[in-house]
Short mmCIF file of C-alpha atoms in Angstrom, two decimals:
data_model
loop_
_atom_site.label_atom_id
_atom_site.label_comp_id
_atom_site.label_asym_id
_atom_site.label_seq_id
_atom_site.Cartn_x
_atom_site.Cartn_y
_atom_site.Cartn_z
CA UNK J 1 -3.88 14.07 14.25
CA UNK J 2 -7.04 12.31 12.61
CA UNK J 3 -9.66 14.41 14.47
CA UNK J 4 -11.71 16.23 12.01
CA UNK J 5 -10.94 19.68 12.50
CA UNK J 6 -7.12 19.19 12.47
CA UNK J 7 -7.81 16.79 8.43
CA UNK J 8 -10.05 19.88 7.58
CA UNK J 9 -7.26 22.44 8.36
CA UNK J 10 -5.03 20.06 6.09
CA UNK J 11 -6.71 20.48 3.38
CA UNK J 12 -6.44 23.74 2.20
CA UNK J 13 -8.37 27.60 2.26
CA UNK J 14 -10.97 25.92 -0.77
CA UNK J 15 -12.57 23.59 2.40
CA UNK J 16 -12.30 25.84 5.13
CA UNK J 17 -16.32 27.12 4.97
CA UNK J 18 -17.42 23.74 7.35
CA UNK J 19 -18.99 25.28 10.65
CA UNK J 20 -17.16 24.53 13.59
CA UNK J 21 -20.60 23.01 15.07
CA UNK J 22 -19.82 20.07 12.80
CA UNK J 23 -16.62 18.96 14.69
CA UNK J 24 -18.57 18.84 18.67
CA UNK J 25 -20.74 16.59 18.01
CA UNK J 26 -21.83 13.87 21.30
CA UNK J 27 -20.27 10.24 21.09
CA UNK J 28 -23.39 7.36 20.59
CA UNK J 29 -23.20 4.16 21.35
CA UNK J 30 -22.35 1.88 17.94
CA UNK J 31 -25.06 -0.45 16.95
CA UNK J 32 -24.15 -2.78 13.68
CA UNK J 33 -27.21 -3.18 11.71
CA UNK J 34 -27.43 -5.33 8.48
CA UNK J 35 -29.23 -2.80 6.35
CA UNK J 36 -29.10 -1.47 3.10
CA UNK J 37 -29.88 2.19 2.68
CA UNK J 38 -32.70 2.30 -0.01
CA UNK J 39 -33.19 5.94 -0.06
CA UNK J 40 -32.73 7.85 -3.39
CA UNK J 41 -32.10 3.52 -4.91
CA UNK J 42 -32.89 5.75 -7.97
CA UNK J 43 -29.79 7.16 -7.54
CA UNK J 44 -28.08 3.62 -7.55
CA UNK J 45 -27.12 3.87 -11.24
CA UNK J 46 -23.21 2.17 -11.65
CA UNK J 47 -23.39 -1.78 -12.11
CA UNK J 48 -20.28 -3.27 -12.03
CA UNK J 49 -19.52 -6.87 -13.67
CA UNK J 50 -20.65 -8.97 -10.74
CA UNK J 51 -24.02 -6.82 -10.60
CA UNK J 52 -24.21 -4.43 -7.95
CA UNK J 53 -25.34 -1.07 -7.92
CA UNK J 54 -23.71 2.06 -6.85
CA UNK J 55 -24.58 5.90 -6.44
CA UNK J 56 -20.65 6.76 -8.15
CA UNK J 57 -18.43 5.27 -10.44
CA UNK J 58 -15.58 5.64 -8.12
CA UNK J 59 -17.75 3.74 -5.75
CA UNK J 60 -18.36 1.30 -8.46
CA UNK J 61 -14.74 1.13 -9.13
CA UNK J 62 -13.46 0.44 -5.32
CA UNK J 63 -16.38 -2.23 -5.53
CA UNK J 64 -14.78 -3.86 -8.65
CA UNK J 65 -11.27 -3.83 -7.09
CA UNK J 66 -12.67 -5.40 -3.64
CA UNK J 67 -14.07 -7.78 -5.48
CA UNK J 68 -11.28 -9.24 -7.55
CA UNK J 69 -9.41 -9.04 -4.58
CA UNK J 70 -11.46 -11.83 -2.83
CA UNK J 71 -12.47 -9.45 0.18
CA UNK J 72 -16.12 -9.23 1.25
CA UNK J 73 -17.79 -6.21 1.27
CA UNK J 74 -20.87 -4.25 2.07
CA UNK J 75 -21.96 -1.56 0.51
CA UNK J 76 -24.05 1.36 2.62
CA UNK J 77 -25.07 -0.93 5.54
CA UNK J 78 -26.61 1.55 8.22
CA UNK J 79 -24.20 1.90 11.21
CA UNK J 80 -26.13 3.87 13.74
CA UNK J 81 -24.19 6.56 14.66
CA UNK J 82 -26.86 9.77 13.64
CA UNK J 83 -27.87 7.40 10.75
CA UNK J 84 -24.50 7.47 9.08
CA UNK J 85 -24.15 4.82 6.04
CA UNK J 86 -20.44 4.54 5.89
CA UNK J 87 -19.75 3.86 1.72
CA UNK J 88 -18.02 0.00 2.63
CA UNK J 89 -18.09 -2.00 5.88
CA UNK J 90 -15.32 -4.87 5.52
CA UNK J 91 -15.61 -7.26 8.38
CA UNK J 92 -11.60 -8.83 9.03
CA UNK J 93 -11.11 -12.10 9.91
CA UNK J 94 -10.77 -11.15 13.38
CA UNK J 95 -13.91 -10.31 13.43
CA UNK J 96 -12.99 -6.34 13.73
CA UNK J 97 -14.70 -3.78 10.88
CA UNK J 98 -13.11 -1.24 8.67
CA UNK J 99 -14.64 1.44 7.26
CA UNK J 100 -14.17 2.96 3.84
CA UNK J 101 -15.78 6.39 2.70
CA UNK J 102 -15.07 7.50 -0.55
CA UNK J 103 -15.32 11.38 -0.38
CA UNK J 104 -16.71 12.03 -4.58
CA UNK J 105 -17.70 15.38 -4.63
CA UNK J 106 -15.51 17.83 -2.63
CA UNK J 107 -16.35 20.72 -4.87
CA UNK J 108 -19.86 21.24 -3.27
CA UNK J 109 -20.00 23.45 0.17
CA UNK J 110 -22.92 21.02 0.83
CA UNK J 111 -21.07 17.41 0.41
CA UNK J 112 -18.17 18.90 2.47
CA UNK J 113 -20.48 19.79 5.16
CA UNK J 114 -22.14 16.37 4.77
CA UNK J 115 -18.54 14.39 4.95
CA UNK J 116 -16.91 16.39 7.57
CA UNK J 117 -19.57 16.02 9.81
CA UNK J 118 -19.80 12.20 9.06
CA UNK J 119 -16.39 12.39 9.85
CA UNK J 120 -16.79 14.04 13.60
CA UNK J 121 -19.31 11.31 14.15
CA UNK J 122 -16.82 8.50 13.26
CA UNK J 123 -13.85 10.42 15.17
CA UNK J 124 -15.66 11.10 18.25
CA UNK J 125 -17.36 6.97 18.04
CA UNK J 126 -13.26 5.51 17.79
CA UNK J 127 -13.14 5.53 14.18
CA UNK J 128 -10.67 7.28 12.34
CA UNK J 129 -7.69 6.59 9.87
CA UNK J 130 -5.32 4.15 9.86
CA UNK J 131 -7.11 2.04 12.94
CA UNK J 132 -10.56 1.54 11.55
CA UNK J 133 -11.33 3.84 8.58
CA UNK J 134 -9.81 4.18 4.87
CA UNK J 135 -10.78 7.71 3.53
CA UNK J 136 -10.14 8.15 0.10
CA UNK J 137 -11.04 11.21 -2.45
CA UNK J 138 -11.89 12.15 -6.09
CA UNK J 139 -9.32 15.06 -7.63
CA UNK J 140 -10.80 17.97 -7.81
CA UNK J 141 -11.22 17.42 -11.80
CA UNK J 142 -13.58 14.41 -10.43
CA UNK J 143 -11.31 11.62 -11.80
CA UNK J 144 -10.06 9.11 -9.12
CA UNK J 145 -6.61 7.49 -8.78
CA UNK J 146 -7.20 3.28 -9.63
CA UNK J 147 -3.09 2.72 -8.75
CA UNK J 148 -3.87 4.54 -5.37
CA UNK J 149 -6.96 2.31 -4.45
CA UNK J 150 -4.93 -0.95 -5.77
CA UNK J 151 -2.38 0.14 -3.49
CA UNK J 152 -4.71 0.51 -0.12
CA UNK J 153 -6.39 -2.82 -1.24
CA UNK J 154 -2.75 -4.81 -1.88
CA UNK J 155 -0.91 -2.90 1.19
CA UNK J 156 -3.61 -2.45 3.59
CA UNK J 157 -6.75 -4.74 3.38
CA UNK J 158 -4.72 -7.95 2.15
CA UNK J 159 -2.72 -8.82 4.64
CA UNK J 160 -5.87 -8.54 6.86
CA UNK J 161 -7.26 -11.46 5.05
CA UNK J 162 -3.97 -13.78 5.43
#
């Protein structure tokens, strides 16, 4: 099951604090809008080589493997859905999206809450790994896997783009 109560029970007694109010939240109508979330830009501190900023280095990272990969990205476009900014919106050929949130900081009670209930908004609006959503994670020592993202980029995204 990809609802977010059932991925929060999966991963362990350490993320178990979220409030169960997170998980009922109402279903809103999806509107695509082609902004860029300028709040905290301060923030937007990683450049990779083709000279885009990002908030993480892991985001920075995914960005520099997307890239080289030839698939078109963008980064924090507003979807409205409670004025949720998923991390990458990759439009397929078919004209369908995928989502990708990169989940950085999994330590903090505060993130979690943040991402889990981004999470119960994308569930409850038809988005949700493997359909329409990649959902990947630091370790908890921070560090992120670049194999694992290669992988999801060759295996998943690629083929999209044939």
């Amino acid at each position: 099951a990809y609802d977010p109560l059932s991925c929060q029970k999966r991963l362990g007694k350490v993320y178990q604090d979220i409030p169960e109010e997170f998980f009922k939240l109402p279903k809103k109508e999806i509107q695509r809008k082609s902004y860029q979330n300028t709040i905290f830009s301060e923030n937007l501190i990683h450049t990779t080589s083709f000279g885009m900023v990002f908030r993480s280095k892991s985001e920075a990272l995914i960005a520099e493997l997307l890239y080289r990969a030839g698939i078109p990205f963008t980064y924090e476009t507003r979807l409205i859905l409670m004025d949720e900014y998923p991390d990458f919106t990759i439009i397929l050929l078919n004209g369908e999206t995928v989502y990708w949130e990169h989940c950085g900081r999994m330590d903090l009670s505060d993130y979690r809450q943040k991402i889990f209930k981004k999470l119960a908004v994308y569930h409850f609006n038809n988005i949700y790994p493997p359909k329409n959503l990649i959902l990947t994670m630091d370790s908890k020592s921070g560090g992120i896997d670049i194999d694992c993202i290669q992988q999801i980029i060759t295996q998943q995204l690629l083929p999209l783009f044939v």
